[in-house]
Amino acid sequence: MSWQDVIQQGLVARDSNEKAYNSIIDHYRRLAQQTAILKERNSSLLKAASSVGGAGTRSTAGGGDSSVARAYTTSLESQLSTLRDELATVYKTQGQNAQRLLVMNEALREREERSRAEVEETRLLRVEAARLRERVASHAEVMREKERNVQILQDELSTLQLEYTQQEQKIKDLKSDNANLLQRWLDKVHEEAVRMNDANQFLVEWNQSENHPESASINLSLLIELSSNVG
């Protein structure tokens, strides 16, 4: 329930409380009007009785006074009975209105209590909504911070992957260079070994074909030369 509804209900209850006495006020107003009319009638009757008493003889005046008095008494009794009936009606209406007023006051009290409870519930809901909005804003900020961290990590990972790829390429190039160098060295060693074998074979054959005294020194010189070439 909104605050406009609460105010409207309060105004309706106030109007109902004020209107509860309207019927009583109307009854009292009618009673006052009837009382004024009756007073005017009584005054007219008294004037008529006085005029009748002054115009006739004593005997006739006495009879006229008695007739007027009876008529006046009857009129007063009728008026009194009517006033009593109307007063009883007023009291009855007043009691009914008082009972209605009590019921309406109780209903108004219960409605006000419900309104206060609803206002308090609305206040608590607003507080909870504000707290949830703060939590959502905080979570959104946390998510943005995490997204920034993820982006930073992704950039670092991309950089590391690029460096790793470059290092792998360097390693492949080094392996290829080492393999080429090793193959060249092996080829050279093989070539030198072949040359040494050929030289040894030549020396052996030469020694076998000619028995010269200087062959030993020649063999030694050749071996030293071949060894230096291999190194």
CSV table of C-alpha atoms in Angstrom, one decimal:
chain,number,residue,atom,x,y,z
A,1,MET,CA,0.0,0.0,0.0
A,2,SER,CA,1.4,3.4,-1.0
A,3,TRP,CA,1.4,6.5,1.2
A,4,GLN,CA,-1.4,8.0,-1.0
A,5,ASP,CA,-3.7,5.1,-0.2
A,6,VAL,CA,-2.9,5.5,3.5
A,7,ILE,CA,-3.8,9.2,3.4
A,8,GLN,CA,-7.0,8.5,1.4
A,9,GLN,CA,-8.1,5.8,3.9
A,10,GLY,CA,-7.4,8.2,6.8
A,11,LEU,CA,-9.6,10.9,5.2
A,12,VAL,CA,-12.4,8.4,4.5
A,13,ALA,CA,-12.3,7.3,8.1
A,14,ARG,CA,-12.4,10.9,9.3
A,15,ASP,CA,-15.3,11.7,7.1
A,16,SER,CA,-17.2,8.6,8.3
A,17,ASN,CA,-16.6,9.6,12.0
A,18,GLU,CA,-17.8,13.1,11.4
A,19,LYS,CA,-20.9,11.9,9.5
A,20,ALA,CA,-21.8,9.5,12.2
A,21,TYR,CA,-23.2,12.4,14.3
A,22,ASN,CA,-25.1,14.0,11.4
A,23,SER,CA,-28.3,12.1,12.1
A,24,ILE,CA,-28.2,13.0,15.8
A,25,ILE,CA,-27.6,16.7,14.9
A,26,ASP,CA,-30.6,16.5,12.5
A,27,HIS,CA,-32.8,15.0,15.2
A,28,TYR,CA,-31.9,17.7,17.6
A,29,ARG,CA,-32.5,20.4,15.0
A,30,ARG,CA,-35.9,19.0,14.3
A,31,LEU,CA,-36.7,18.9,18.0
A,32,ALA,CA,-35.6,22.5,18.4
A,33,GLN,CA,-37.8,23.5,15.5
A,34,GLN,CA,-40.8,21.6,16.9
A,35,THR,CA,-40.2,23.1,20.4
A,36,ALA,CA,-40.3,26.5,18.9
A,37,ILE,CA,-43.5,25.7,17.1
A,38,LEU,CA,-45.1,24.3,20.2
A,39,LYS,CA,-44.1,27.3,22.2
A,40,GLU,CA,-45.7,29.5,19.6
A,41,ARG,CA,-48.9,27.4,19.7
A,42,ASN,CA,-49.0,27.5,23.5
A,43,SER,CA,-48.6,31.2,23.4
A,44,SER,CA,-51.5,31.5,21.0
A,45,LEU,CA,-53.6,29.2,23.2
A,46,LEU,CA,-52.8,31.3,26.3
A,47,LYS,CA,-53.7,34.5,24.4
A,48,ALA,CA,-57.0,33.0,23.2
A,49,ALA,CA,-57.9,31.9,26.8
A,50,SER,CA,-57.2,35.4,28.1
A,51,SER,CA,-59.3,37.0,25.4
A,52,VAL,CA,-62.2,34.6,26.1
A,53,GLY,CA,-62.1,35.2,29.8
A,54,GLY,CA,-62.2,39.0,29.5
A,55,ALA,CA,-65.1,39.2,27.0
A,56,GLY,CA,-67.8,36.9,28.7
A,57,THR,CA,-69.5,36.7,32.1
A,58,ARG,CA,-68.1,34.9,35.1
A,59,SER,CA,-70.1,31.8,34.6
A,60,THR,CA,-69.4,31.6,30.9
A,61,ALA,CA,-65.8,32.7,31.6
A,62,GLY,CA,-65.4,29.8,34.0
A,63,GLY,CA,-66.7,27.4,31.5
A,64,GLY,CA,-64.5,28.8,28.8
A,65,ASP,CA,-61.5,28.7,31.0
A,66,SER,CA,-62.2,25.0,31.8
A,67,SER,CA,-62.6,24.1,28.2
A,68,VAL,CA,-59.4,26.0,27.2
A,69,ALA,CA,-57.5,24.4,30.0
A,70,ARG,CA,-58.6,20.9,29.0
A,71,ALA,CA,-57.7,21.7,25.4
A,72,TYR,CA,-54.4,23.1,26.4
A,73,THR,CA,-53.7,20.1,28.7
A,74,THR,CA,-54.6,17.7,25.9
A,75,SER,CA,-52.3,19.5,23.5
A,76,LEU,CA,-49.5,19.5,25.9
A,77,GLU,CA,-49.9,15.8,26.7
A,78,SER,CA,-49.9,15.1,22.9
A,79,GLN,CA,-46.9,17.2,22.3
A,80,LEU,CA,-45.1,15.7,25.3
A,81,SER,CA,-45.9,12.2,24.0
A,82,THR,CA,-44.6,13.1,20.6
A,83,LEU,CA,-41.5,14.7,22.1
A,84,ARG,CA,-40.9,11.6,24.2
A,85,ASP,CA,-41.2,9.3,21.2
A,86,GLU,CA,-38.9,11.5,19.2
A,87,LEU,CA,-36.4,11.7,22.1
A,88,ALA,CA,-36.5,7.9,22.4
A,89,THR,CA,-35.9,7.7,18.6
A,90,VAL,CA,-33.0,10.1,19.0
A,91,TYR,CA,-31.5,8.0,21.9
A,92,LYS,CA,-31.9,4.9,19.9
A,93,THR,CA,-30.3,6.5,16.9
A,94,GLN,CA,-27.6,7.9,19.1
A,95,GLY,CA,-26.9,4.4,20.5
A,96,GLN,CA,-26.7,2.9,17.0
A,97,ASN,CA,-24.4,5.7,15.8
A,98,ALA,CA,-22.2,5.2,18.9
A,99,GLN,CA,-22.0,1.5,18.2
A,100,ARG,CA,-21.2,2.2,14.6
A,101,LEU,CA,-18.6,4.7,15.7
A,102,LEU,CA,-17.0,2.1,17.9
A,103,VAL,CA,-16.9,-0.4,15.1
A,104,MET,CA,-15.5,2.2,12.7
A,105,ASN,CA,-12.9,3.3,15.2
A,106,GLU,CA,-11.9,-0.3,15.7
A,107,ALA,CA,-11.7,-0.9,12.0
A,108,LEU,CA,-9.8,2.4,11.6
A,109,ARG,CA,-7.4,1.3,14.3
A,110,GLU,CA,-6.8,-2.1,12.7
A,111,ARG,CA,-6.4,-0.4,9.3
A,112,GLU,CA,-3.9,2.0,10.8
A,113,GLU,CA,-2.0,-0.9,12.3
A,114,ARG,CA,-1.9,-2.7,9.0
A,115,SER,CA,-0.9,0.5,7.3
A,116,ARG,CA,2.0,1.0,9.8
A,117,ALA,CA,3.0,-2.6,9.3
A,118,GLU,CA,2.9,-2.2,5.6
A,119,VAL,CA,4.9,1.1,5.8
A,120,GLU,CA,7.5,-0.7,8.0
A,121,GLU,CA,7.6,-3.6,5.6
A,122,THR,CA,8.0,-1.2,2.7
A,123,ARG,CA,10.8,0.5,4.6
A,124,LEU,CA,12.5,-2.8,5.2
A,125,LEU,CA,12.1,-3.8,1.6
A,126,ARG,CA,13.6,-0.5,0.5
A,127,VAL,CA,16.6,-1.1,2.8
A,128,GLU,CA,17.0,-4.6,1.5
A,129,ALA,CA,16.7,-3.3,-2.1
A,130,ALA,CA,19.4,-0.7,-1.4
A,131,ARG,CA,21.6,-3.3,0.2
A,132,LEU,CA,21.2,-5.6,-2.8
A,133,ARG,CA,21.9,-2.8,-5.2
A,134,GLU,CA,25.1,-2.1,-3.3
A,135,ARG,CA,26.0,-5.8,-3.5
A,136,VAL,CA,25.3,-5.9,-7.2
A,137,ALA,CA,27.5,-2.8,-7.7
A,138,SER,CA,30.2,-4.3,-5.6
A,139,HIS,CA,30.0,-7.6,-7.6
A,140,ALA,CA,30.1,-5.7,-10.8
A,141,GLU,CA,33.2,-3.9,-9.8
A,142,VAL,CA,34.8,-7.2,-8.7
A,143,MET,CA,33.9,-8.7,-12.1
A,144,ARG,CA,35.4,-5.8,-13.9
A,145,GLU,CA,38.6,-6.1,-11.9
A,146,LYS,CA,38.7,-9.9,-12.6
A,147,GLU,CA,38.2,-9.2,-16.3
A,148,ARG,CA,41.1,-6.7,-16.2
A,149,ASN,CA,43.3,-9.3,-14.5
A,150,VAL,CA,42.2,-12.0,-17.0
A,151,GLN,CA,43.1,-9.6,-19.9
A,152,ILE,CA,46.5,-8.9,-18.3
A,153,LEU,CA,47.1,-12.7,-17.8
A,154,GLN,CA,46.0,-13.4,-21.4
A,155,ASP,CA,48.5,-10.7,-22.7
A,156,GLU,CA,51.3,-12.2,-20.6
A,157,LEU,CA,50.4,-15.7,-21.8
A,158,SER,CA,50.5,-14.5,-25.4
A,159,THR,CA,53.8,-12.9,-24.8
A,160,LEU,CA,55.2,-16.1,-23.1
A,161,GLN,CA,53.8,-18.2,-26.0
A,162,LEU,CA,55.5,-16.0,-28.5
A,163,GLU,CA,58.8,-16.1,-26.5
A,164,TYR,CA,58.4,-19.9,-26.2
A,165,THR,CA,57.9,-20.2,-30.0
A,166,GLN,CA,60.9,-18.1,-30.6
A,167,GLN,CA,63.0,-20.1,-28.2
A,168,GLU,CA,61.8,-23.4,-29.8
A,169,GLN,CA,62.8,-22.0,-33.2
A,170,LYS,CA,66.2,-21.0,-31.8
A,171,ILE,CA,66.7,-24.5,-30.3
A,172,LYS,CA,65.7,-26.0,-33.6
A,173,ASP,CA,68.2,-23.7,-35.4
A,174,LEU,CA,70.9,-24.6,-32.9
A,175,LYS,CA,70.2,-28.3,-33.2
A,176,SER,CA,70.4,-28.0,-37.0
A,177,ASP,CA,73.7,-26.0,-36.8
A,178,ASN,CA,75.1,-28.5,-34.3
A,179,ALA,CA,74.1,-31.3,-36.5
A,180,ASN,CA,75.7,-29.7,-39.5
A,181,LEU,CA,78.9,-28.9,-37.5
A,182,LEU,CA,79.0,-32.4,-36.2
A,183,GLN,CA,78.5,-33.9,-39.7
A,184,ARG,CA,81.2,-31.7,-41.1
A,185,TRP,CA,83.6,-32.7,-38.2
A,186,LEU,CA,82.7,-36.3,-38.8
A,187,ASP,CA,83.3,-35.9,-42.5
A,188,LYS,CA,86.6,-34.3,-41.9
A,189,VAL,CA,87.7,-37.0,-39.4
A,190,HIS,CA,86.6,-39.6,-41.8
A,191,GLU,CA,88.5,-37.9,-44.6
A,192,GLU,CA,91.6,-37.6,-42.4
A,193,ALA,CA,91.3,-41.3,-41.3
A,194,VAL,CA,91.1,-42.3,-45.0
A,195,ARG,CA,94.2,-40.3,-45.8
A,196,MET,CA,96.0,-41.8,-42.8
A,197,ASN,CA,95.0,-45.3,-43.9
A,198,ASP,CA,96.1,-44.5,-47.4
A,199,ALA,CA,99.4,-43.1,-46.1
A,200,ASN,CA,100.0,-46.1,-43.9
A,201,GLN,CA,99.2,-48.4,-46.8
A,202,PHE,CA,101.6,-46.5,-49.0
A,203,LEU,CA,104.4,-46.7,-46.4
A,204,VAL,CA,103.8,-50.4,-45.9
A,205,GLU,CA,104.0,-51.0,-49.6
A,206,TRP,CA,107.0,-48.8,-50.0
A,207,ASN,CA,108.8,-50.5,-47.2
A,208,GLN,CA,108.1,-53.8,-48.7
A,209,SER,CA,109.2,-52.8,-52.1
A,210,GLU,CA,112.5,-51.1,-51.1
A,211,ASN,CA,114.7,-51.8,-48.1
A,212,HIS,CA,116.2,-48.4,-47.5
A,213,PRO,CA,118.0,-47.6,-44.2
A,214,GLU,CA,116.2,-44.2,-44.0
A,215,SER,CA,112.8,-45.7,-44.2
A,216,ALA,CA,112.2,-45.6,-40.5
A,217,SER,CA,112.8,-41.9,-40.3
A,218,ILE,CA,110.7,-41.3,-43.3
A,219,ASN,CA,107.8,-43.3,-41.9
A,220,LEU,CA,108.0,-41.3,-38.6
A,221,SER,CA,108.0,-38.0,-40.5
A,222,LEU,CA,105.0,-39.0,-42.5
A,223,LEU,CA,103.1,-40.1,-39.5
A,224,ILE,CA,103.9,-36.8,-37.7
A,225,GLU,CA,102.7,-34.8,-40.7
A,226,LEU,CA,99.5,-36.8,-41.0
A,227,SER,CA,98.8,-36.5,-37.3
A,228,SER,CA,99.2,-32.7,-37.5
A,229,ASN,CA,96.9,-32.6,-40.5
A,230,VAL,CA,94.2,-34.6,-38.6
A,231,GLY,CA,94.4,-32.3,-35.5
